[in-house]
PDB file of C-alpha atoms in Angstrom:
ATOM      1  CA  MET Z   1     -55.059 -50.462 -72.215  1.00  0.00           C
ATOM      2  CA  GLU Z   2     -54.744 -53.182 -69.594  1.00  0.00           C
ATOM      3  CA  LYS Z   3     -57.977 -54.432 -68.053  1.00  0.00           C
ATOM      4  CA  GLU Z   4     -56.163 -55.637 -64.949  1.00  0.00           C
ATOM      5  CA  LEU Z   5     -53.298 -53.832 -63.229  1.00  0.00           C
ATOM      6  CA  PRO Z   6     -50.861 -55.413 -60.774  1.00  0.00           C
ATOM      7  CA  PHE Z   7     -50.902 -54.335 -57.152  1.00  0.00           C
ATOM      8  CA  THR Z   8     -47.247 -54.781 -56.301  1.00  0.00           C
ATOM      9  CA  GLY Z   9     -44.693 -52.927 -54.218  1.00  0.00           C
ATOM     10  CA  ILE Z  10     -46.356 -50.471 -51.863  1.00  0.00           C
ATOM     11  CA  LEU Z  11     -49.755 -51.660 -53.138  1.00  0.00           C
ATOM     12  CA  SER Z  12     -49.197 -55.328 -52.337  1.00  0.00           C
ATOM     13  CA  ASN Z  13     -51.546 -57.052 -49.885  1.00  0.00           C
ATOM     14  CA  LYS Z  14     -48.792 -59.383 -48.716  1.00  0.00           C
ATOM     15  CA  PRO Z  15     -46.918 -58.553 -45.503  1.00  0.00           C
ATOM     16  CA  GLU Z  16     -43.687 -59.942 -46.923  1.00  0.00           C
ATOM     17  CA  GLU Z  17     -43.944 -57.489 -49.846  1.00  0.00           C
ATOM     18  CA  SER Z  18     -45.230 -54.335 -48.142  1.00  0.00           C
ATOM     19  CA  PRO Z  19     -44.891 -54.763 -44.390  1.00  0.00           C
ATOM     20  CA  ASP Z  20     -46.278 -51.371 -43.362  1.00  0.00           C
ATOM     21  CA  PHE Z  21     -49.202 -51.021 -45.774  1.00  0.00           C
ATOM     22  CA  PHE Z  22     -50.278 -54.555 -46.791  1.00  0.00           C
ATOM     23  CA  ASN Z  23     -53.536 -54.457 -44.803  1.00  0.00           C
ATOM     24  CA  TRP Z  24     -54.687 -51.045 -46.017  1.00  0.00           C
ATOM     25  CA  ASN Z  25     -57.486 -50.374 -48.491  1.00  0.00           C
ATOM     26  CA  ARG Z  26     -55.840 -49.551 -51.823  1.00  0.00           C
ATOM     27  CA  VAL Z  27     -57.196 -47.761 -54.883  1.00  0.00           C
ATOM     28  CA  LYS Z  28     -55.585 -46.998 -58.244  1.00  0.00           C
ATOM     29  CA  ILE Z  29     -56.900 -44.101 -60.312  1.00  0.00           C
ATOM     30  CA  ARG Z  30     -55.872 -44.604 -63.911  1.00  0.00           C
ATOM     31  CA  TYR Z  31     -54.066 -41.575 -65.298  1.00  0.00           C
ATOM     32  CA  CYS Z  32     -55.400 -40.451 -68.679  1.00  0.00           C
ATOM     33  CA  ASP Z  33     -55.733 -36.673 -68.916  1.00  0.00           C
ATOM     34  CA  GLY Z  34     -52.155 -35.721 -69.857  1.00  0.00           C
ATOM     35  CA  ALA Z  35     -51.721 -33.021 -67.206  1.00  0.00           C
ATOM     36  CA  SER Z  36     -51.522 -34.804 -63.864  1.00  0.00           C
ATOM     37  CA  PHE Z  37     -55.244 -34.411 -63.152  1.00  0.00           C
ATOM     38  CA  SER Z  38     -54.985 -30.622 -63.347  1.00  0.00           C
ATOM     39  CA  GLY Z  39     -56.356 -29.589 -66.738  1.00  0.00           C
ATOM     40  CA  ASP Z  40     -59.595 -27.647 -67.087  1.00  0.00           C
ATOM     41  CA  GLY Z  41     -59.703 -26.157 -70.568  1.00  0.00           C
ATOM     42  CA  GLY Z  42     -59.404 -27.049 -74.217  1.00  0.00           C
ATOM     43  CA  ASN Z  43     -59.447 -25.972 -77.830  1.00  0.00           C
ATOM     44  CA  GLU Z  44     -62.971 -25.744 -79.196  1.00  0.00           C
ATOM     45  CA  ALA Z  45     -61.818 -25.348 -82.798  1.00  0.00           C
ATOM     46  CA  ALA Z  46     -59.897 -28.605 -82.557  1.00  0.00           C
ATOM     47  CA  GLN Z  47     -62.690 -30.221 -80.527  1.00  0.00           C
ATOM     48  CA  LEU Z  48     -60.323 -30.897 -77.637  1.00  0.00           C
ATOM     49  CA  ILE Z  49     -61.615 -30.815 -74.066  1.00  0.00           C
ATOM     50  CA  PHE Z  50     -59.485 -31.501 -71.002  1.00  0.00           C
ATOM     51  CA  ARG Z  51     -61.059 -32.178 -67.636  1.00  0.00           C
ATOM     52  CA  GLY Z  52     -58.326 -33.654 -65.458  1.00  0.00           C
ATOM     53  CA  GLN Z  53     -59.187 -31.514 -62.453  1.00  0.00           C
ATOM     54  CA  ARG Z  54     -62.845 -32.500 -62.659  1.00  0.00           C
ATOM     55  CA  ILE Z  55     -61.890 -36.168 -63.029  1.00  0.00           C
ATOM     56  CA  TRP Z  56     -59.838 -35.840 -59.856  1.00  0.00           C
ATOM     57  CA  LEU Z  57     -62.715 -34.210 -57.952  1.00  0.00           C
ATOM     58  CA  ALA Z  58     -65.237 -36.781 -59.202  1.00  0.00           C
ATOM     59  CA  ALA Z  59     -62.947 -39.648 -58.213  1.00  0.00           C
ATOM     60  CA  MET Z  60     -62.464 -38.213 -54.731  1.00  0.00           C
ATOM     61  CA  GLU Z  61     -66.202 -37.659 -54.307  1.00  0.00           C
ATOM     62  CA  GLU Z  62     -66.861 -41.261 -55.305  1.00  0.00           C
ATOM     63  CA  LEU Z  63     -64.234 -42.654 -52.943  1.00  0.00           C
ATOM     64  CA  MET Z  64     -65.371 -40.543 -50.028  1.00  0.00           C
ATOM     65  CA  SER Z  65     -68.965 -41.730 -50.566  1.00  0.00           C
ATOM     66  CA  LYS Z  66     -67.762 -45.341 -50.461  1.00  0.00           C
ATOM     67  CA  GLY Z  67     -66.248 -44.941 -47.001  1.00  0.00           C
ATOM     68  CA  MET Z  68     -62.890 -43.235 -47.434  1.00  0.00           C
ATOM     69  CA  GLN Z  69     -64.130 -40.353 -45.278  1.00  0.00           C
ATOM     70  CA  LYS Z  70     -64.003 -42.740 -42.314  1.00  0.00           C
ATOM     71  CA  ALA Z  71     -60.311 -43.521 -42.739  1.00  0.00           C
ATOM     72  CA  SER Z  72     -58.092 -42.923 -39.738  1.00  0.00           C
ATOM     73  CA  GLN Z  73     -54.996 -42.865 -41.969  1.00  0.00           C
ATOM     74  CA  ALA Z  74     -54.577 -41.968 -45.657  1.00  0.00           C
ATOM     75  CA  LEU Z  75     -51.677 -41.777 -48.077  1.00  0.00           C
ATOM     76  CA  LEU Z  76     -51.872 -40.248 -51.540  1.00  0.00           C
ATOM     77  CA  SER Z  77     -49.084 -41.404 -53.828  1.00  0.00           C
ATOM     78  CA  GLY Z  78     -48.252 -41.477 -57.506  1.00  0.00           C
ATOM     79  CA  CYS Z  79     -45.498 -42.395 -59.908  1.00  0.00           C
ATOM     80  CA  SER Z  80     -44.033 -40.030 -62.522  1.00  0.00           C
ATOM     81  CA  ALA Z  81     -46.901 -37.865 -63.834  1.00  0.00           C
ATOM     82  CA  GLY Z  82     -48.874 -39.360 -60.951  1.00  0.00           C
ATOM     83  CA  GLY Z  83     -46.051 -38.249 -58.662  1.00  0.00           C
ATOM     84  CA  LEU Z  84     -46.490 -34.702 -59.906  1.00  0.00           C
ATOM     85  CA  ALA Z  85     -50.238 -35.059 -59.343  1.00  0.00           C
ATOM     86  CA  ALA Z  86     -49.596 -36.180 -55.764  1.00  0.00           C
ATOM     87  CA  ILE Z  87     -47.699 -32.921 -55.186  1.00  0.00           C
ATOM     88  CA  ILE Z  88     -50.261 -30.694 -56.928  1.00  0.00           C
ATOM     89  CA  HIS Z  89     -53.252 -32.252 -55.146  1.00  0.00           C
ATOM     90  CA  CYS Z  90     -51.659 -33.063 -51.789  1.00  0.00           C
ATOM     91  CA  ASP Z  91     -53.241 -30.235 -49.807  1.00  0.00           C
ATOM     92  CA  GLU Z  92     -56.590 -30.756 -51.573  1.00  0.00           C
ATOM     93  CA  PHE Z  93     -56.453 -34.381 -50.481  1.00  0.00           C
ATOM     94  CA  ARG Z  94     -55.687 -33.376 -46.906  1.00  0.00           C
ATOM     95  CA  ASP Z  95     -58.698 -31.035 -46.864  1.00  0.00           C
ATOM     96  CA  LEU Z  96     -61.080 -33.909 -47.685  1.00  0.00           C
ATOM     97  CA  PHE Z  97     -60.575 -35.464 -44.252  1.00  0.00           C
ATOM     98  CA  PRO Z  98     -61.188 -34.425 -40.657  1.00  0.00           C
ATOM     99  CA  LYS Z  99     -58.206 -32.951 -38.842  1.00  0.00           C
ATOM    100  CA  THR Z 100     -58.025 -36.125 -36.755  1.00  0.00           C
ATOM    101  CA  THR Z 101     -57.153 -38.215 -39.833  1.00  0.00           C
ATOM    102  CA  LYS Z 102     -53.455 -38.795 -40.452  1.00  0.00           C
ATOM    103  CA  VAL Z 103     -52.899 -37.710 -44.072  1.00  0.00           C
ATOM    104  CA  LYS Z 104     -49.619 -37.655 -45.982  1.00  0.00           C
ATOM    105  CA  CYS Z 105     -48.471 -37.748 -49.615  1.00  0.00           C
ATOM    106  CA  LEU Z 106     -45.762 -39.625 -51.505  1.00  0.00           C
ATOM    107  CA  SER Z 107     -44.359 -38.485 -54.852  1.00  0.00           C
ATOM    108  CA  ASP Z 108     -42.383 -41.182 -56.659  1.00  0.00           C
ATOM    109  CA  ALA Z 109     -40.339 -39.995 -59.668  1.00  0.00           C
ATOM    110  CA  GLY Z 110     -42.403 -36.817 -59.849  1.00  0.00           C
ATOM    111  CA  LEU Z 111     -39.576 -34.340 -59.317  1.00  0.00           C
ATOM    112  CA  PHE Z 112     -39.384 -33.060 -62.892  1.00  0.00           C
ATOM    113  CA  LEU Z 113     -36.759 -30.334 -63.114  1.00  0.00           C
ATOM    114  CA  ASP Z 114     -36.823 -27.204 -65.236  1.00  0.00           C
ATOM    115  CA  ALA Z 115     -33.413 -28.167 -66.590  1.00  0.00           C
ATOM    116  CA  ILE Z 116     -31.350 -27.172 -69.609  1.00  0.00           C
ATOM    117  CA  ASP Z 117     -30.974 -29.963 -72.168  1.00  0.00           C
ATOM    118  CA  VAL Z 118     -27.790 -31.024 -73.955  1.00  0.00           C
ATOM    119  CA  SER Z 119     -28.323 -28.443 -76.722  1.00  0.00           C
ATOM    120  CA  GLY Z 120     -28.732 -25.552 -74.286  1.00  0.00           C
ATOM    121  CA  GLY Z 121     -32.502 -25.462 -74.742  1.00  0.00           C
ATOM    122  CA  ARG Z 122     -35.329 -26.310 -72.377  1.00  0.00           C
ATOM    123  CA  THR Z 123     -37.181 -29.264 -73.865  1.00  0.00           C
ATOM    124  CA  LEU Z 124     -39.278 -30.068 -70.822  1.00  0.00           C
ATOM    125  CA  ARG Z 125     -40.232 -26.432 -70.201  1.00  0.00           C
ATOM    126  CA  ASN Z 126     -41.454 -26.181 -73.785  1.00  0.00           C
ATOM    127  CA  LEU Z 127     -43.485 -29.357 -73.322  1.00  0.00           C
ATOM    128  CA  PHE Z 128     -44.946 -28.198 -70.024  1.00  0.00           C
ATOM    129  CA  GLU Z 129     -45.774 -24.773 -71.462  1.00  0.00           C
ATOM    130  CA  GLY Z 130     -47.807 -26.433 -74.194  1.00  0.00           C
ATOM    131  CA  VAL Z 131     -49.663 -28.603 -71.693  1.00  0.00           C
ATOM    132  CA  VAL Z 132     -50.373 -25.730 -69.314  1.00  0.00           C
ATOM    133  CA  THR Z 133     -51.601 -23.450 -72.104  1.00  0.00           C
ATOM    134  CA  LEU Z 134     -53.692 -26.011 -73.981  1.00  0.00           C
ATOM    135  CA  GLN Z 135     -55.349 -27.485 -70.910  1.00  0.00           C
ATOM    136  CA  GLY Z 136     -55.881 -24.312 -68.896  1.00  0.00           C
ATOM    137  CA  VAL Z 137     -53.849 -25.729 -66.048  1.00  0.00           C
ATOM    138  CA  GLN Z 138     -53.129 -22.289 -64.574  1.00  0.00           C
ATOM    139  CA  LYS Z 139     -56.682 -22.208 -63.185  1.00  0.00           C
ATOM    140  CA  THR Z 140     -56.017 -25.167 -60.909  1.00  0.00           C
ATOM    141  CA  LEU Z 141     -52.428 -24.522 -59.786  1.00  0.00           C
ATOM    142  CA  PRO Z 142     -51.727 -23.266 -56.248  1.00  0.00           C
ATOM    143  CA  LYS Z 143     -52.271 -19.532 -55.869  1.00  0.00           C
ATOM    144  CA  SER Z 144     -49.189 -19.345 -53.645  1.00  0.00           C
ATOM    145  CA  CYS Z 145     -47.116 -20.040 -56.757  1.00  0.00           C
ATOM    146  CA  ILE Z 146     -49.233 -18.397 -59.466  1.00  0.00           C
ATOM    147  CA  ASN Z 147     -49.110 -15.086 -57.596  1.00  0.00           C
ATOM    148  CA  ASN Z 148     -45.329 -15.023 -57.914  1.00  0.00           C
ATOM    149  CA  LYS Z 149     -44.403 -17.041 -61.007  1.00  0.00           C
ATOM    150  CA  ASP Z 150     -45.651 -17.776 -64.502  1.00  0.00           C
ATOM    151  CA  PRO Z 151     -48.021 -20.768 -64.877  1.00  0.00           C
ATOM    152  CA  THR Z 152     -45.445 -22.984 -66.593  1.00  0.00           C
ATOM    153  CA  SER Z 153     -42.976 -22.516 -63.739  1.00  0.00           C
ATOM    154  CA  CYS Z 154     -45.760 -23.458 -61.320  1.00  0.00           C
ATOM    155  CA  PHE Z 155     -46.188 -26.813 -63.076  1.00  0.00           C
ATOM    156  CA  PHE Z 156     -42.637 -27.734 -62.096  1.00  0.00           C
ATOM    157  CA  PRO Z 157     -42.600 -29.353 -58.644  1.00  0.00           C
ATOM    158  CA  GLN Z 158     -39.384 -27.565 -57.636  1.00  0.00           C
ATOM    159  CA  ASN Z 159     -41.550 -24.427 -57.381  1.00  0.00           C
ATOM    160  CA  LEU Z 160     -44.377 -26.148 -55.501  1.00  0.00           C
ATOM    161  CA  ILE Z 161     -42.905 -28.432 -52.858  1.00  0.00           C
ATOM    162  CA  ALA Z 162     -41.817 -25.730 -50.405  1.00  0.00           C
ATOM    163  CA  ASN Z 163     -45.416 -24.503 -50.124  1.00  0.00           C
ATOM    164  CA  VAL Z 164     -47.137 -27.877 -49.663  1.00  0.00           C
ATOM    165  CA  LYS Z 165     -48.535 -27.782 -46.125  1.00  0.00           C
ATOM    166  CA  THR Z 166     -49.292 -31.491 -45.838  1.00  0.00           C
ATOM    167  CA  PRO Z 167     -46.400 -33.856 -44.985  1.00  0.00           C
ATOM    168  CA  LEU Z 168     -44.814 -34.944 -48.261  1.00  0.00           C
ATOM    169  CA  PHE Z 169     -42.228 -37.600 -49.130  1.00  0.00           C
ATOM    170  CA  LEU Z 170     -40.117 -37.287 -52.281  1.00  0.00           C
ATOM    171  CA  LEU Z 171     -38.762 -40.538 -53.714  1.00  0.00           C
ATOM    172  CA  ASN Z 172     -36.590 -39.973 -56.775  1.00  0.00           C
ATOM    173  CA  ALA Z 173     -33.597 -41.291 -58.649  1.00  0.00           C
ATOM    174  CA  ALA Z 174     -30.964 -38.568 -58.907  1.00  0.00           C
ATOM    175  CA  TYR Z 175     -30.284 -39.621 -62.502  1.00  0.00           C
ATOM    176  CA  ASP Z 176     -33.936 -40.018 -63.444  1.00  0.00           C
ATOM    177  CA  ALA Z 177     -34.114 -42.331 -66.468  1.00  0.00           C
ATOM    178  CA  TRP Z 178     -37.197 -40.703 -67.956  1.00  0.00           C
ATOM    179  CA  GLN Z 179     -35.786 -37.206 -67.670  1.00  0.00           C
ATOM    180  CA  LEU Z 180     -32.535 -38.332 -69.279  1.00  0.00           C
ATOM    181  CA  GLN Z 181     -34.503 -39.771 -72.201  1.00  0.00           C
ATOM    182  CA  ALA Z 182     -37.169 -37.130 -72.685  1.00  0.00           C
ATOM    183  CA  SER Z 183     -35.904 -33.914 -71.115  1.00  0.00           C
ATOM    184  CA  LEU Z 184     -32.109 -33.814 -71.028  1.00  0.00           C
ATOM    185  CA  ALA Z 185     -31.142 -35.620 -74.240  1.00  0.00           C
ATOM    186  CA  PRO Z 186     -34.177 -36.160 -76.479  1.00  0.00           C
ATOM    187  CA  ARG Z 187     -33.643 -36.542 -80.219  1.00  0.00           C
ATOM    188  CA  SER Z 188     -34.708 -32.930 -80.785  1.00  0.00           C
ATOM    189  CA  ALA Z 189     -31.778 -31.754 -78.652  1.00  0.00           C
ATOM    190  CA  ASP Z 190     -29.387 -34.433 -79.915  1.00  0.00           C
ATOM    191  CA  PRO Z 191     -30.155 -34.879 -83.642  1.00  0.00           C
ATOM    192  CA  HIS Z 192     -26.902 -36.717 -84.353  1.00  0.00           C
ATOM    193  CA  GLY Z 193     -27.433 -39.243 -81.585  1.00  0.00           C
ATOM    194  CA  SER Z 194     -24.233 -38.555 -79.684  1.00  0.00           C
ATOM    195  CA  TRP Z 195     -26.085 -39.401 -76.455  1.00  0.00           C
ATOM    196  CA  ASP Z 196     -27.699 -42.621 -77.700  1.00  0.00           C
ATOM    197  CA  ASP Z 197     -25.203 -44.994 -76.088  1.00  0.00           C
ATOM    198  CA  CYS Z 198     -25.263 -43.091 -72.809  1.00  0.00           C
ATOM    199  CA  LYS Z 199     -29.067 -42.996 -72.751  1.00  0.00           C
ATOM    200  CA  SER Z 200     -29.381 -46.724 -73.385  1.00  0.00           C
ATOM    201  CA  ASN Z 201     -26.828 -47.706 -70.746  1.00  0.00           C
ATOM    202  CA  HIS Z 202     -25.183 -45.343 -68.250  1.00  0.00           C
ATOM    203  CA  ALA Z 203     -22.048 -47.508 -68.344  1.00  0.00           C
ATOM    204  CA  ARG Z 204     -21.455 -46.206 -71.876  1.00  0.00           C
ATOM    205  CA  CYS Z 205     -21.462 -42.526 -70.900  1.00  0.00           C
ATOM    206  CA  ASN Z 206     -18.224 -40.662 -71.455  1.00  0.00           C
ATOM    207  CA  SER Z 207     -16.672 -38.378 -68.849  1.00  0.00           C
ATOM    208  CA  SER Z 208     -18.271 -35.176 -70.155  1.00  0.00           C
ATOM    209  CA  GLN Z 209     -21.689 -36.826 -70.232  1.00  0.00           C
ATOM    210  CA  ILE Z 210     -21.255 -38.071 -66.682  1.00  0.00           C
ATOM    211  CA  GLN Z 211     -20.347 -34.551 -65.609  1.00  0.00           C
ATOM    212  CA  PHE Z 212     -23.507 -33.221 -67.278  1.00  0.00           C
ATOM    213  CA  LEU Z 213     -25.519 -35.784 -65.314  1.00  0.00           C
ATOM    214  CA  GLN Z 214     -23.723 -34.874 -62.098  1.00  0.00           C
ATOM    215  CA  ASP Z 215     -24.751 -31.270 -62.695  1.00  0.00           C
ATOM    216  CA  PHE Z 216     -28.346 -32.472 -63.083  1.00  0.00           C
ATOM    217  CA  ARG Z 217     -28.095 -34.299 -59.755  1.00  0.00           C
ATOM    218  CA  ASN Z 218     -26.765 -31.110 -58.161  1.00  0.00           C
ATOM    219  CA  GLN Z 219     -29.792 -29.217 -59.501  1.00  0.00           C
ATOM    220  CA  MET Z 220     -32.040 -31.810 -57.900  1.00  0.00           C
ATOM    221  CA  LEU Z 221     -30.271 -31.466 -54.564  1.00  0.00           C
ATOM    222  CA  SER Z 222     -30.634 -27.701 -54.763  1.00  0.00           C
ATOM    223  CA  ALA Z 223     -34.340 -28.032 -55.620  1.00  0.00           C
ATOM    224  CA  VAL Z 224     -35.060 -30.024 -52.440  1.00  0.00           C
ATOM    225  CA  SER Z 225     -32.797 -28.032 -50.120  1.00  0.00           C
ATOM    226  CA  ASP Z 226     -35.498 -25.884 -48.479  1.00  0.00           C
ATOM    227  CA  PHE Z 227     -38.063 -28.686 -48.625  1.00  0.00           C
ATOM    228  CA  SER Z 228     -35.826 -31.062 -46.704  1.00  0.00           C
ATOM    229  CA  ARG Z 229     -35.434 -28.670 -43.777  1.00  0.00           C
ATOM    230  CA  SER Z 230     -38.987 -29.298 -42.646  1.00  0.00           C
ATOM    231  CA  SER Z 231     -39.198 -32.051 -40.051  1.00  0.00           C
ATOM    232  CA  GLN Z 232     -42.552 -33.256 -41.418  1.00  0.00           C
ATOM    233  CA  ASN Z 233     -41.199 -33.965 -44.907  1.00  0.00           C
ATOM    234  CA  GLY Z 234     -39.330 -37.074 -46.046  1.00  0.00           C
ATOM    235  CA  LEU Z 235     -36.730 -37.664 -48.731  1.00  0.00           C
ATOM    236  CA  PHE Z 236     -35.132 -40.632 -50.469  1.00  0.00           C
ATOM    237  CA  LEU Z 237     -32.856 -39.661 -53.377  1.00  0.00           C
ATOM    238  CA  ASN Z 238     -30.760 -42.551 -54.606  1.00  0.00           C
ATOM    239  CA  SER Z 239     -28.009 -42.227 -57.204  1.00  0.00           C
ATOM    240  CA  CYS Z 240     -29.612 -44.598 -59.672  1.00  0.00           C
ATOM    241  CA  PHE Z 241     -30.664 -44.503 -63.312  1.00  0.00           C
ATOM    242  CA  ALA Z 242     -34.245 -45.440 -62.540  1.00  0.00           C
ATOM    243  CA  HIS Z 243     -37.805 -44.155 -62.695  1.00  0.00           C
ATOM    244  CA  CYS Z 244     -40.708 -45.186 -60.429  1.00  0.00           C
ATOM    245  CA  GLN Z 245     -39.515 -47.369 -57.560  1.00  0.00           C
ATOM    246  CA  SER Z 246     -42.468 -47.661 -55.168  1.00  0.00           C
ATOM    247  CA  GLU Z 247     -44.749 -49.945 -57.191  1.00  0.00           C
ATOM    248  CA  ARG Z 248     -42.123 -52.410 -58.452  1.00  0.00           C
ATOM    249  CA  GLN Z 249     -41.516 -55.157 -55.954  1.00  0.00           C
ATOM    250  CA  ASP Z 250     -37.784 -55.492 -56.616  1.00  0.00           C
ATOM    251  CA  THR Z 251     -37.144 -51.820 -55.857  1.00  0.00           C
ATOM    252  CA  TRP Z 252     -39.755 -51.338 -53.126  1.00  0.00           C
ATOM    253  CA  PHE Z 253     -39.039 -54.295 -50.828  1.00  0.00           C
ATOM    254  CA  ALA Z 254     -36.949 -57.314 -51.753  1.00  0.00           C
ATOM    255  CA  ALA Z 255     -33.730 -58.984 -50.687  1.00  0.00           C
ATOM    256  CA  ASP Z 256     -31.699 -56.910 -53.147  1.00  0.00           C
ATOM    257  CA  SER Z 257     -33.681 -53.653 -53.145  1.00  0.00           C
ATOM    258  CA  PRO Z 258     -31.808 -50.331 -53.490  1.00  0.00           C
ATOM    259  CA  LEU Z 259     -30.426 -48.935 -50.247  1.00  0.00           C
ATOM    260  CA  VAL Z 260     -29.297 -45.578 -48.966  1.00  0.00           C
ATOM    261  CA  LYS Z 261     -27.275 -45.800 -45.755  1.00  0.00           C
ATOM    262  CA  ASN Z 262     -28.288 -49.474 -45.448  1.00  0.00           C
ATOM    263  CA  LYS Z 263     -32.007 -48.710 -45.485  1.00  0.00           C
ATOM    264  CA  GLY Z 264     -34.428 -49.507 -48.314  1.00  0.00           C
ATOM    265  CA  ILE Z 265     -37.316 -47.550 -49.770  1.00  0.00           C
ATOM    266  CA  ALA Z 266     -40.168 -49.408 -48.048  1.00  0.00           C
ATOM    267  CA  GLU Z 267     -38.611 -49.078 -44.600  1.00  0.00           C
ATOM    268  CA  SER Z 268     -37.809 -45.410 -45.210  1.00  0.00           C
ATOM    269  CA  VAL Z 269     -41.344 -44.543 -46.314  1.00  0.00           C
ATOM    270  CA  GLY Z 270     -42.806 -46.504 -43.400  1.00  0.00           C
ATOM    271  CA  ASP Z 271     -40.525 -44.802 -40.885  1.00  0.00           C
ATOM    272  CA  TRP Z 272     -41.595 -41.420 -42.228  1.00  0.00           C
ATOM    273  CA  TYR Z 273     -45.323 -42.108 -42.475  1.00  0.00           C
ATOM    274  CA  PHE Z 274     -45.626 -43.589 -38.993  1.00  0.00           C
ATOM    275  CA  ASP Z 275     -43.304 -40.972 -37.449  1.00  0.00           C
ATOM    276  CA  ARG Z 276     -40.812 -43.566 -36.253  1.00  0.00           C
ATOM    277  CA  ILE Z 277     -37.852 -41.410 -37.250  1.00  0.00           C
ATOM    278  CA  GLN Z 278     -37.143 -38.550 -39.632  1.00  0.00           C
ATOM    279  CA  VAL Z 279     -36.028 -39.674 -43.084  1.00  0.00           C
ATOM    280  CA  LYS Z 280     -33.744 -37.472 -45.161  1.00  0.00           C
ATOM    281  CA  ALA Z 281     -31.827 -40.045 -47.217  1.00  0.00           C
ATOM    282  CA  ILE Z 282     -29.554 -38.599 -49.906  1.00  0.00           C
ATOM    283  CA  ASP Z 283     -27.227 -40.975 -51.691  1.00  0.00           C
ATOM    284  CA  CYS Z 284     -23.605 -40.295 -52.552  1.00  0.00           C
ATOM    285  CA  ALA Z 285     -22.928 -39.405 -56.192  1.00  0.00           C
ATOM    286  CA  TYR Z 286     -22.648 -41.995 -58.980  1.00  0.00           C
ATOM    287  CA  PRO Z 287     -20.963 -44.479 -59.159  1.00  0.00           C
ATOM    288  CA  CYS Z 288     -20.790 -45.163 -55.432  1.00  0.00           C
ATOM    289  CA  ASP Z 289     -24.114 -47.043 -55.051  1.00  0.00           C
ATOM    290  CA  ASN Z 290     -23.920 -50.723 -56.031  1.00  0.00           C
ATOM    291  CA  THR Z 291     -27.471 -51.512 -54.871  1.00  0.00           C
ATOM    292  CA  CYS Z 292     -29.222 -49.677 -57.726  1.00  0.00           C
ATOM    293  CA  HIS Z 293     -31.610 -51.392 -60.101  1.00  0.00           C
ATOM    294  CA  ASN Z 294     -30.623 -49.267 -63.073  1.00  0.00           C
ATOM    295  CA  LEU Z 295     -32.699 -49.147 -66.225  1.00  0.00           C
ATOM    296  CA  VAL Z 296     -30.825 -50.426 -69.266  1.00  0.00           C
ATOM    297  CA  PHE Z 297     -32.471 -49.944 -72.657  1.00  0.00           C
ATOM    298  CA  ASN Z 298     -31.999 -52.147 -75.668  1.00  0.00           C
ATOM    299  CA  ASP Z 299     -30.518 -50.712 -78.850  1.00  0.00           C
ATOM    300  CA  ASP Z 300     -33.754 -49.284 -80.253  1.00  0.00           C
ATOM    301  CA  LEU Z 301     -34.752 -47.740 -76.898  1.00  0.00           C
ATOM    302  CA  SER Z 302     -38.168 -49.440 -77.060  1.00  0.00           C
ATOM    303  CA  THR Z 303     -37.663 -51.904 -74.211  1.00  0.00           C
ATOM    304  CA  MET Z 304     -35.661 -51.848 -71.027  1.00  0.00           C
ATOM    305  CA  THR Z 305     -34.593 -54.051 -68.168  1.00  0.00           C
ATOM    306  CA  TYR Z 306     -33.358 -53.448 -64.664  1.00  0.00           C
ATOM    307  CA  SER Z 307     -29.667 -54.250 -64.627  1.00  0.00           C
ATOM    308  CA  GLN Z 308     -29.921 -56.084 -61.286  1.00  0.00           C
ATOM    309  CA  SER Z 309     -33.282 -57.731 -61.957  1.00  0.00           C
ATOM    310  CA  THR Z 310     -33.297 -59.867 -65.079  1.00  0.00           C
ATOM    311  CA  ARG Z 311     -36.828 -61.089 -64.371  1.00  0.00           C
ATOM    312  CA  LEU Z 312     -38.226 -57.667 -65.244  1.00  0.00           C
ATOM    313  CA  THR Z 313     -38.582 -56.610 -68.866  1.00  0.00           C
ATOM    314  CA  PHE Z 314     -41.179 -54.099 -69.971  1.00  0.00           C
ATOM    315  CA  THR Z 315     -41.875 -51.718 -72.807  1.00  0.00           C
ATOM    316  CA  GLN Z 316     -41.060 -48.038 -72.699  1.00  0.00           C
ATOM    317  CA  LEU Z 317     -44.682 -47.319 -73.558  1.00  0.00           C
ATOM    318  CA  TYR Z 318     -45.740 -48.650 -70.180  1.00  0.00           C
ATOM    319  CA  LEU Z 319     -43.255 -46.460 -68.373  1.00  0.00           C
ATOM    320  CA  LEU Z 320     -44.283 -43.308 -70.189  1.00  0.00           C
ATOM    321  CA  SER Z 321     -48.038 -43.679 -70.458  1.00  0.00           C
ATOM    322  CA  ALA Z 322     -49.397 -45.819 -67.636  1.00  0.00           C
ATOM    323  CA  PHE Z 323     -48.891 -43.433 -64.740  1.00  0.00           C
ATOM    324  CA  LEU Z 324     -51.175 -44.174 -61.839  1.00  0.00           C
ATOM    325  CA  MET Z 325     -52.209 -42.445 -58.666  1.00  0.00           C
ATOM    326  CA  PRO Z 326     -52.675 -44.955 -55.850  1.00  0.00           C
ATOM    327  CA  ILE Z 327     -54.570 -44.009 -52.717  1.00  0.00           C
ATOM    328  CA  ARG Z 328     -54.289 -45.989 -49.506  1.00  0.00           C
ATOM    329  CA  CYS Z 329     -56.326 -45.646 -46.389  1.00  0.00           C
ATOM    330  CA  SER Z 330     -56.931 -47.546 -43.206  1.00  0.00           C
TER     331      SER Z 330
END
């Protein structure tokens, strides 16, 4: 585990790297509980105890005691599992502050879909069901969902976002690289490896695989349809093979950052947070976007690079395990 973590992208303290948020107070809460800070249960026989929800509450109590309660503006954000946490805890976060405080939430790559995998099964639903059951997550999920759906369904953000009362921004790649790897075409659903080339590099996907991925994008568009109708919510869905774009400098704000309708992620989030204009940016379908920083894996799928950013190489372990929940306030 790293002792020091980079503050880049939206967390940067440099105006040329994060023009709207560089002078804010910034906090990272290291993600470690395995259930997006929502577990509150365990298995006594196996000596397993999960306390994600209590970790979240303790962290908030600590931050409020150190002055966060005096913030005039606050933004809760997270990437991947942290993005899901930002959705789950968004209204809780809002309730910590006076009504006069401007509070919003940003979920980056947290829009995990309850999708059918390449074998016709539901790999991610099975995974989520195990997490929800083992960690007692149902006790901490919004009652507005639990009263109408089973607990596992209520761990999927597509069933939560329409009921989040606090302004929420969804930043997601329509062809989410993590979901392609772990949900849509994992080894368990593709034992013969017919998707290996496609998973490592989208340019190697055949026509039927591309169509499967287009169907996934269509599911994502359907999932955000009602959410996007609210004027207080924001949306940036680009047609990239990426995952987590707000904390990497090259995707957040750089000369060659991804664009949708000639506007980048940093400008879009800033416009939404500061109510400059409404932001509902939905990209055209692949392969129309040539500004993407697509993830390209090497042959053993253990490392990856951004196809338009050769200076970035990192291990898959970082992408899958080091999810963080940043909090910003001013």
